[in-house]
Steps between C-alpha positions, in 0.01 A plus 500: 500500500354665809356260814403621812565287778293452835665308790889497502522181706731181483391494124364775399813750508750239353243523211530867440874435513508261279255691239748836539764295412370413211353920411191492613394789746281411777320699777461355827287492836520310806377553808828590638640859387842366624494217245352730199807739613771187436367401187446822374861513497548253206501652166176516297272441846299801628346477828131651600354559828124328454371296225348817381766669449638182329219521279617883377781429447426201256468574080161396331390226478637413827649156612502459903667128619341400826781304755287478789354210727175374356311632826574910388402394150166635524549832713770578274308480153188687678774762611649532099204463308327853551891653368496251187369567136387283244760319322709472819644140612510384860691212519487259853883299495369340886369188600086608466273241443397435113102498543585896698688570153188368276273742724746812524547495129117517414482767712762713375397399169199816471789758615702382232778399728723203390546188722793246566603255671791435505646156724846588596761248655894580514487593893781699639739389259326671177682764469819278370302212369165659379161441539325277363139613408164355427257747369144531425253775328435632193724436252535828326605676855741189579683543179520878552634442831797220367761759555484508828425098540843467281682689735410317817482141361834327520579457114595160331839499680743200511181268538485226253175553260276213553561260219225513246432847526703640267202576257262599827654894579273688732567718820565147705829405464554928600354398831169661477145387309169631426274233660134643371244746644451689815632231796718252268813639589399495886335140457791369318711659849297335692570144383889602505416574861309186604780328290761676677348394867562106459766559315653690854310247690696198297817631610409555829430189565771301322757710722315412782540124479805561438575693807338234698734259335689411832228452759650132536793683667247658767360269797133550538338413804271195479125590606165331385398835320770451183571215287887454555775558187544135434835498256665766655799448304336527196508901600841579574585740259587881534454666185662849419226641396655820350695267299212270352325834393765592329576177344170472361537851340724276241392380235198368735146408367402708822657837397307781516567893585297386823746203583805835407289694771533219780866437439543809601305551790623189612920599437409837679312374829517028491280514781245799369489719902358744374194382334243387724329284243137666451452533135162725396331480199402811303158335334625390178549135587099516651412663140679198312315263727159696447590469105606099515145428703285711245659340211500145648893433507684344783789704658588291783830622515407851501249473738730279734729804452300746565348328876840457627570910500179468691655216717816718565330805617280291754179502390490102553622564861121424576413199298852373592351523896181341429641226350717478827160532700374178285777285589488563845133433483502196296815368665634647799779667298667718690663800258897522499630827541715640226867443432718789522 
């Protein structure tokens, strides 16, 4: 099958790999003529030099994959639309929010063009492992396009089947799922997303009391401002970190691909230098929250989560100084200055 593919990022060109290795033929446009060039290299991958030209070079009815950010979304469709034909399938594989999928599809709709959404999480390492895909639309145009969501999707592997589903079949257990109409695939992403935040923020946290597992080893100076350790050697313990990550990988209630991930970040660099520790957020964690108020369900965890990569950026750096202000107002507190 034939896929054109816009944006040949840190996804979106190990999925055009992975689809020519398994003989599919795919015509690609970035930004960057360099990077077309490179990939154009790979057999069954032709380059183009503007998403027009990627258009021409498509067959009828055409099937264009969009790997972008969710901010070019927009531009980018207005920019294809006037070179597509009815019958032809744009497909957005980014993070864009659902409720911009619900609207983009009516529009299309009257042209005739084909909308999907398709959620897709695998990161970096897809091109070995797969992707694993959650996709939304009309039916009809997903099936015709299962193919190409074969070919990325990791495949049933060496993973166990879940026990019970035996009789169930279905595109899950291949690592990818038709989740409904225009912005279920993208909602469903969403929740992985918000999911995936405290999941990162659990970790983060755990290690960290960890870390600060030996601060009865470390005299603190006595002042009025802090209430002083008072079993000191109740914290005398220096855990190798690298080590407990790894140990938990084990046979662990704990293991994930996430706790994989921080083993070995941690075995490369213990003390992390060269990350400075501000985390952004790329919306879908605000979307899940948006989704858990509307529908009345409590994600305190997620939205926890979500507050502390606001925390780490310093966007509390005010409210954390107005609450020093109060203090000192209420109580003559005078503010200690930070530990180095």
């Amino acid at each position: 099958m034939q896929l054109g593919m816009v944006g040949l990022g840190r996804m979106g060109a190990n999925m055009v790999k992975r689809l020519a290795v398994h003989g599919h033929e795919c015509v690609v446009y970035d930004r960057s003529a360099q990077v077309v060039g490179d990939l154009a290299k790979e057999k069954g991958v032709t380059g183009s030099s503007s998403l027009e030209d990627l258009v021409s070079k498509l067959q009828k009815p055409r099937a264009l994959w969009l790997m972008i950010p969710a901010g070019v979304v927009e531009d980018t469709i207005a920019e294809l639309v006037p070179h597509l034909e009815p019958g032809d399938i744009l497909i957005d594989g980014g993070n864009s929010y659902y409720i911009d999928d619900i609207r983009r599809a009516k529009e299309l709709a009257p042209k005739g063009i084909n909308y999907v959404d398709v959620g897709t999480s695998g990161g970096v390492w897809g091109l070995e492992r797969g992707y694993c895909m959650m996709i939304g639309g009309h039916e009809t145009t997903v099936k015709h396009l299962d193919p190409i969501f074969k070919a990325i999707a990791p495949g049933k592997g060496d993973i166990p089947l879940t026990p019970g589903r035996e009789k169930l079949g279905g595109t899950a257990e291949e690592g990818y799922l038709y989740c409904g109409e225009s912005g279920g695939g993208h909602f469903v992403k969403m929740v992985h997303n918000g999911i995936e935040y405290g999941m990162m923020a659990a970790y983060a946290e755990g290690f960290g009391v960890l870390k600060a597992a030996n601060i009865g080893k470390h005299t603190a100076e006595i002042d009025a401002e802090t209430t002083p350790l008072r079993d000191p050697e109740h914290y005398l313990y220096d855990f190798n970190l690298t080590d407990v990550a790894e140990v938990w990988r084990r046979g662990s209630v704990i293991a994930s691909w996430l706790l994989d991930l921080t083993a070995s970040a941690l075995t490369g660099d213990p003390q992390l230098g060269k990350f400075g520790g501000r985390v952004s957020d790329s919306g879908e964690g605000r979307w899940t929250i948006k989704a858990a108020i509307d529908e009345g369900v409590p994600v305190p965890v997620l939205t926890a989560s979500l507050y502390e990569r606001f925390s780490s950026r310093g966007e509390a750096e005010f409210s954390n100084k107005l609450l020093s202000a109060m203090r000192y107002e209420f109580g003559g507190h005078l503010e200690k200055p930070a530990e180095k």
